[in-house]
């Protein structure tokens, strides 16, 4: 009991002493914001919590910058260099454990440790975000066309109405990601990790997915027509009504390692190899007409 009180006291003292530096930190923060807006060069700057809404930061140098809790809605970051920047999401858990404090990693207690970063209507086209920590971000209505996200940490990110066409996601961590109406056309997803991710109704046509980990992912209704599925791990993924027609390098073993594979859509020849009956009617372009989706059963359109 005494040990617990001592631990709590030490943490509380550290927290209070850190808060005495808050005003100085805010002053430094304002100076760095002014530097960024004036010169568009602020590598390694601490911009945590900065209000940069609608700012024109096209081509800005923000390498290794701290942007956690920054307000970036409506900002123009086209072509910006954000390599190894931090835009993470952190919330102190309600389950504080025996000591009364949750383990939240290497966090600066000086001002704020409860926040969630969201990016709404942000232009990140051609931005360099390689090796950047974006874990837990909420991104909506944003342009990330041709952005470089190679080896980026996108774990638990939520994407809604985001354009990632032509983006480089090679070797990115996309585990536990939730995609809703995301454009991934021509994106490089090689060796990306989508474990436990939700990709329901995503358009992955003609994409090279070789080496991608999609195990235990939700692939319900995903359009995979023409995609290269060489060495893709589909173990325990839900492929209910996913469209695999014309997919390249797809094997029987891959499909049968998935859940609900009998209810996916295949070419007639591949259906026969799977021991499934031939379709009596063609589904057609069902992906563009989701209102008839409930009528699809076992990969065939039921009249």
Short mmCIF file of C-alpha atoms in Angstrom, two decimals:
data_model
loop_
_atom_site.label_atom_id
_atom_site.label_comp_id
_atom_site.label_asym_id
_atom_site.label_seq_id
_atom_site.Cartn_x
_atom_site.Cartn_y
_atom_site.Cartn_z
CA UNK A 1 0.00 0.00 0.00
CA UNK A 2 2.84 2.40 0.91
CA UNK A 3 4.60 1.51 -2.34
CA UNK A 4 1.49 2.33 -4.36
CA UNK A 5 1.16 5.70 -2.62
CA UNK A 6 4.84 6.43 -3.24
CA UNK A 7 4.51 5.60 -6.96
CA UNK A 8 1.40 7.76 -7.26
CA UNK A 9 3.13 10.64 -5.45
CA UNK A 10 6.18 10.50 -7.71
CA UNK A 11 4.00 10.54 -10.83
CA UNK A 12 1.87 13.39 -9.46
CA UNK A 13 4.95 15.48 -8.61
CA UNK A 14 6.34 14.87 -12.10
CA UNK A 15 3.02 15.93 -13.60
CA UNK A 16 2.76 19.14 -11.54
CA UNK A 17 6.37 20.13 -12.15
CA UNK A 18 5.85 19.54 -15.86
CA UNK A 19 2.84 21.85 -15.91
CA UNK A 20 4.96 24.75 -14.62
CA UNK A 21 6.65 24.68 -18.02
CA UNK A 22 3.36 24.92 -19.92
CA UNK A 23 3.50 28.68 -20.47
CA UNK A 24 7.08 28.53 -21.73
CA UNK A 25 6.13 25.67 -24.00
CA UNK A 26 3.20 27.63 -25.43
CA UNK A 27 5.48 30.60 -26.16
CA UNK A 28 7.98 28.36 -27.95
CA UNK A 29 5.08 26.73 -29.78
CA UNK A 30 3.79 30.10 -31.04
CA UNK A 31 7.26 31.05 -32.26
CA UNK A 32 7.54 27.79 -34.18
CA UNK A 33 4.07 28.23 -35.69
CA UNK A 34 5.10 31.70 -36.89
CA UNK A 35 8.31 30.21 -38.32
CA UNK A 36 6.33 27.54 -40.17
CA UNK A 37 3.78 29.93 -41.64
CA UNK A 38 6.47 32.43 -42.66
CA UNK A 39 9.13 30.13 -44.08
CA UNK A 40 7.33 26.77 -44.50
CA UNK A 41 10.38 25.21 -42.88
CA UNK A 42 10.00 23.72 -39.43
CA UNK A 43 11.80 20.35 -39.18
CA UNK A 44 11.76 18.80 -35.70
CA UNK A 45 9.42 21.54 -34.47
CA UNK A 46 7.03 20.90 -31.59
CA UNK A 47 3.68 21.86 -33.08
CA UNK A 48 1.58 19.74 -30.76
CA UNK A 49 -1.87 21.29 -30.38
CA UNK A 50 -1.13 24.02 -32.95
CA UNK A 51 -4.11 25.54 -34.77
CA UNK A 52 -3.19 25.20 -38.44
CA UNK A 53 -6.70 24.98 -39.88
CA UNK A 54 -6.87 26.01 -43.53
CA UNK A 55 -3.16 26.90 -43.51
CA UNK A 56 -1.27 26.87 -46.81
CA UNK A 57 1.59 24.48 -46.06
CA UNK A 58 2.17 23.20 -49.58
CA UNK A 59 5.73 21.95 -49.88
CA UNK A 60 6.45 22.60 -46.20
CA UNK A 61 9.42 20.92 -44.50
CA UNK A 62 7.95 19.20 -41.43
CA UNK A 63 10.37 16.32 -41.10
CA UNK A 64 10.30 14.76 -37.61
CA UNK A 65 7.85 17.43 -36.46
CA UNK A 66 5.56 16.81 -33.49
CA UNK A 67 2.01 17.35 -34.76
CA UNK A 68 0.05 15.39 -32.18
CA UNK A 69 -3.26 17.15 -31.42
CA UNK A 70 -2.57 19.75 -34.14
CA UNK A 71 -5.64 21.15 -35.88
CA UNK A 72 -5.07 20.58 -39.59
CA UNK A 73 -8.61 20.56 -40.98
CA UNK A 74 -8.69 22.20 -44.39
CA UNK A 75 -4.91 22.63 -44.52
CA UNK A 76 -3.04 22.38 -47.81
CA UNK A 77 -0.08 20.05 -47.31
CA UNK A 78 0.37 19.15 -50.95
CA UNK A 79 3.93 17.98 -51.53
CA UNK A 80 4.88 18.56 -47.88
CA UNK A 81 7.75 16.57 -46.38
CA UNK A 82 6.38 14.86 -43.25
CA UNK A 83 8.87 12.04 -42.97
CA UNK A 84 9.05 10.61 -39.43
CA UNK A 85 6.56 13.19 -38.16
CA UNK A 86 4.28 12.31 -35.24
CA UNK A 87 0.50 12.65 -35.53
CA UNK A 88 -0.55 9.95 -33.13
CA UNK A 89 -3.75 9.38 -31.21
CA UNK A 90 -3.53 8.83 -27.47
CA UNK A 91 -6.27 8.52 -24.87
CA UNK A 92 -5.68 7.62 -21.24
CA UNK A 93 -7.61 4.46 -20.54
CA UNK A 94 -10.45 4.42 -18.03
CA UNK A 95 -8.95 1.22 -16.68
CA UNK A 96 -6.20 2.70 -14.52
CA UNK A 97 -5.00 -0.54 -12.97
CA UNK A 98 -3.72 -0.97 -9.44
CA UNK A 99 -1.46 2.09 -9.39
CA UNK A 100 -4.25 4.43 -10.51
CA UNK A 101 -2.47 5.30 -13.76
CA UNK A 102 -2.58 3.63 -17.12
CA UNK A 103 0.51 2.80 -19.13
CA UNK A 104 0.47 5.15 -22.11
CA UNK A 105 4.09 5.02 -23.19
CA UNK A 106 6.51 7.90 -23.58
CA UNK A 107 4.08 10.79 -23.12
CA UNK A 108 4.83 14.40 -22.23
CA UNK A 109 2.66 15.09 -19.17
CA UNK A 110 3.49 18.81 -19.17
CA UNK A 111 0.29 20.05 -20.81
CA UNK A 112 -2.01 17.54 -22.42
CA UNK A 113 -2.19 13.77 -22.73
CA UNK A 114 -5.83 13.31 -23.69
CA UNK A 115 -6.47 13.93 -27.36
CA UNK A 116 -7.54 12.52 -30.66
CA UNK A 117 -6.27 13.89 -33.93
CA UNK A 118 -8.57 14.17 -36.90
CA UNK A 119 -7.78 15.36 -40.40
CA UNK A 120 -10.79 16.62 -42.32
CA UNK A 121 -10.65 18.02 -45.85
CA UNK A 122 -6.84 18.04 -45.88
CA UNK A 123 -4.80 18.09 -49.08
CA UNK A 124 -1.82 15.73 -48.70
CA UNK A 125 -1.39 14.99 -52.38
CA UNK A 126 2.22 14.00 -53.14
CA UNK A 127 3.15 14.50 -49.46
CA UNK A 128 6.07 12.46 -48.15
CA UNK A 129 4.80 10.59 -45.08
CA UNK A 130 7.24 7.69 -45.15
CA UNK A 131 8.05 6.24 -41.72
CA UNK A 132 5.53 8.63 -40.18
CA UNK A 133 3.47 7.65 -37.13
CA UNK A 134 -0.20 8.23 -37.98
CA UNK A 135 -1.61 5.56 -35.70
CA UNK A 136 -5.20 6.07 -34.60
CA UNK A 137 -5.89 9.12 -36.77
CA UNK A 138 -9.36 9.85 -38.09
CA UNK A 139 -9.04 11.05 -41.69
CA UNK A 140 -12.06 12.06 -43.75
CA UNK A 141 -12.79 13.82 -47.05
CA UNK A 142 -9.07 14.18 -47.72
CA UNK A 143 -6.76 13.95 -50.72
CA UNK A 144 -3.73 11.67 -50.36
CA UNK A 145 -3.28 10.92 -54.03
CA UNK A 146 0.25 9.71 -54.80
CA UNK A 147 1.33 10.33 -51.19
CA UNK A 148 4.37 8.38 -49.98
CA UNK A 149 3.29 6.33 -46.96
CA UNK A 150 5.90 3.61 -47.26
CA UNK A 151 6.71 1.97 -43.92
CA UNK A 152 4.30 4.37 -42.19
CA UNK A 153 2.54 3.32 -38.98
CA UNK A 154 -1.18 3.53 -39.79
CA UNK A 155 -2.36 1.10 -37.14
CA UNK A 156 -5.98 1.62 -36.04
CA UNK A 157 -6.45 4.52 -38.46
CA UNK A 158 -9.98 5.35 -39.64
CA UNK A 159 -10.37 6.48 -43.26
CA UNK A 160 -13.64 7.77 -44.68
CA UNK A 161 -14.03 9.24 -48.19
CA UNK A 162 -10.27 9.41 -48.69
CA UNK A 163 -8.49 9.36 -52.05
CA UNK A 164 -5.35 7.19 -51.90
CA UNK A 165 -5.10 6.59 -55.63
CA UNK A 166 -1.49 6.03 -56.62
CA UNK A 167 -0.28 6.25 -53.02
CA UNK A 168 2.78 4.26 -51.95
CA UNK A 169 1.82 2.05 -48.99
CA UNK A 170 4.64 -0.42 -49.42
CA UNK A 171 5.44 -2.17 -46.13
CA UNK A 172 2.99 0.07 -44.22
CA UNK A 173 1.36 -1.10 -40.99
CA UNK A 174 -2.39 -0.98 -41.70
CA UNK A 175 -3.50 -3.45 -39.06
CA UNK A 176 -6.87 -2.75 -37.42
CA UNK A 177 -7.58 -0.06 -40.05
CA UNK A 178 -11.16 0.81 -40.98
CA UNK A 179 -11.72 1.87 -44.62
CA UNK A 180 -14.99 3.40 -45.80
CA UNK A 181 -15.32 4.59 -49.39
CA UNK A 182 -11.56 4.77 -49.92
CA UNK A 183 -10.06 4.96 -53.40
CA UNK A 184 -6.97 2.73 -53.64
CA UNK A 185 -6.74 2.54 -57.41
CA UNK A 186 -3.14 2.09 -58.60
CA UNK A 187 -1.87 2.27 -55.00
CA UNK A 188 1.25 0.28 -54.11
CA UNK A 189 0.21 -2.07 -51.31
CA UNK A 190 3.02 -4.60 -51.59
CA UNK A 191 3.98 -6.21 -48.28
CA UNK A 192 1.51 -4.05 -46.36
CA UNK A 193 -0.04 -5.47 -43.18
CA UNK A 194 -3.87 -5.33 -43.18
CA UNK A 195 -4.32 -7.85 -40.36
CA UNK A 196 -7.69 -7.40 -38.59
CA UNK A 197 -8.57 -4.47 -40.86
CA UNK A 198 -12.03 -3.65 -42.19
CA UNK A 199 -12.06 -3.14 -45.96
CA UNK A 200 -15.76 -3.72 -46.57
CA UNK A 201 -16.85 -2.61 -50.07
CA UNK A 202 -13.39 -1.23 -50.89
CA UNK A 203 -12.35 -0.99 -54.53
CA UNK A 204 -9.11 -2.97 -55.00
CA UNK A 205 -9.46 -3.71 -58.70
CA UNK A 206 -6.25 -4.41 -60.63
CA UNK A 207 -4.05 -3.65 -57.61
CA UNK A 208 -0.82 -5.51 -56.95
CA UNK A 209 -1.37 -7.06 -53.51
CA UNK A 210 1.52 -9.51 -53.62
CA UNK A 211 2.78 -10.37 -50.16
CA UNK A 212 0.01 -8.43 -48.40
CA UNK A 213 -1.25 -9.77 -45.07
CA UNK A 214 -5.05 -9.78 -45.10
CA UNK A 215 -5.54 -12.45 -42.47
CA UNK A 216 -8.53 -12.01 -40.14
CA UNK A 217 -9.59 -8.98 -42.21
CA UNK A 218 -13.16 -8.05 -43.13
CA UNK A 219 -13.28 -8.27 -46.91
CA UNK A 220 -17.05 -8.40 -47.29
CA UNK A 221 -18.02 -7.17 -50.74
CA UNK A 222 -14.50 -6.05 -51.65
CA UNK A 223 -13.91 -5.72 -55.39
CA UNK A 224 -10.71 -7.66 -56.15
CA UNK A 225 -11.25 -8.15 -59.86
CA UNK A 226 -7.96 -8.34 -61.71
CA UNK A 227 -5.90 -7.91 -58.53
CA UNK A 228 -2.57 -9.71 -58.16
CA UNK A 229 -3.00 -11.95 -55.10
CA UNK A 230 0.33 -13.76 -55.19
CA UNK A 231 1.30 -14.90 -51.66
CA UNK A 232 -1.56 -12.93 -50.08
CA UNK A 233 -2.50 -14.29 -46.65
CA UNK A 234 -6.29 -14.68 -46.46
CA UNK A 235 -6.33 -16.89 -43.38
CA UNK A 236 -9.60 -16.41 -41.45
CA UNK A 237 -10.50 -13.30 -43.42
CA UNK A 238 -14.20 -12.87 -44.20
CA UNK A 239 -14.61 -12.89 -47.99
CA UNK A 240 -18.40 -13.05 -48.00
CA UNK A 241 -19.50 -11.76 -51.44
CA UNK A 242 -16.04 -10.46 -52.33
CA UNK A 243 -15.44 -10.43 -56.08
CA UNK A 244 -12.39 -12.46 -57.17
CA UNK A 245 -13.15 -12.59 -60.89
CA UNK A 246 -10.07 -12.34 -63.11
CA UNK A 247 -7.83 -12.17 -60.00
CA UNK A 248 -4.25 -13.17 -60.74
CA UNK A 249 -2.23 -15.87 -58.93
CA UNK A 250 -5.15 -16.84 -56.69
CA UNK A 251 -4.94 -20.42 -55.40
CA UNK A 252 -7.46 -22.87 -54.04
CA UNK A 253 -5.48 -23.07 -50.80
CA UNK A 254 -5.63 -19.30 -50.31
CA UNK A 255 -9.38 -19.13 -50.76
CA UNK A 256 -10.17 -22.11 -48.58
CA UNK A 257 -8.15 -20.63 -45.73
CA UNK A 258 -10.68 -17.77 -45.61
CA UNK A 259 -14.11 -17.65 -43.97
CA UNK A 260 -17.31 -17.74 -46.07
CA UNK A 261 -15.33 -18.44 -49.25
CA UNK A 262 -18.34 -20.32 -50.66
CA UNK A 263 -20.25 -17.02 -50.84
CA UNK A 264 -17.65 -15.06 -52.80
CA UNK A 265 -17.82 -14.31 -56.54
CA UNK A 266 -15.49 -16.22 -58.90
CA UNK A 267 -15.02 -16.97 -62.57
CA UNK A 268 -16.87 -20.12 -63.69
CA UNK A 269 -13.65 -22.08 -64.14
CA UNK A 270 -12.42 -21.23 -60.64
CA UNK A 271 -15.84 -22.05 -59.16
CA UNK A 272 -15.56 -25.50 -60.70
CA UNK A 273 -12.12 -26.00 -59.15
CA UNK A 274 -13.63 -25.09 -55.79
CA UNK A 275 -16.39 -27.63 -56.31
CA UNK A 276 -19.08 -24.94 -56.42
CA UNK A 277 -22.05 -25.11 -58.81
CA UNK A 278 -22.07 -22.87 -61.87
CA UNK A 279 -23.99 -19.60 -61.69
CA UNK A 280 -27.34 -19.49 -63.47
CA UNK A 281 -27.18 -15.70 -63.88
CA UNK A 282 -24.37 -13.18 -64.06
CA UNK A 283 -24.07 -10.65 -61.31
CA UNK A 284 -22.57 -7.95 -63.53
CA UNK A 285 -21.20 -4.78 -62.02
CA UNK A 286 -22.83 -5.25 -58.63
CA UNK A 287 -20.17 -3.17 -56.91
CA UNK A 288 -21.59 0.03 -58.39
CA UNK A 289 -25.11 -1.01 -57.39
CA UNK A 290 -24.95 -1.93 -53.70
CA UNK A 291 -28.74 -1.82 -53.35
CA UNK A 292 -28.98 -5.28 -54.95
CA UNK A 293 -26.18 -6.64 -52.82
CA UNK A 294 -28.51 -8.43 -50.43
CA UNK A 295 -29.75 -10.53 -53.35
CA UNK A 296 -26.35 -12.08 -53.98
CA UNK A 297 -26.08 -15.56 -52.56
CA UNK A 298 -23.09 -17.86 -52.80
CA UNK A 299 -21.45 -15.75 -55.49
CA UNK A 300 -24.43 -15.83 -57.86
CA UNK A 301 -27.21 -13.39 -58.55
CA UNK A 302 -30.51 -14.89 -57.44
CA UNK A 303 -33.57 -13.71 -59.34
#
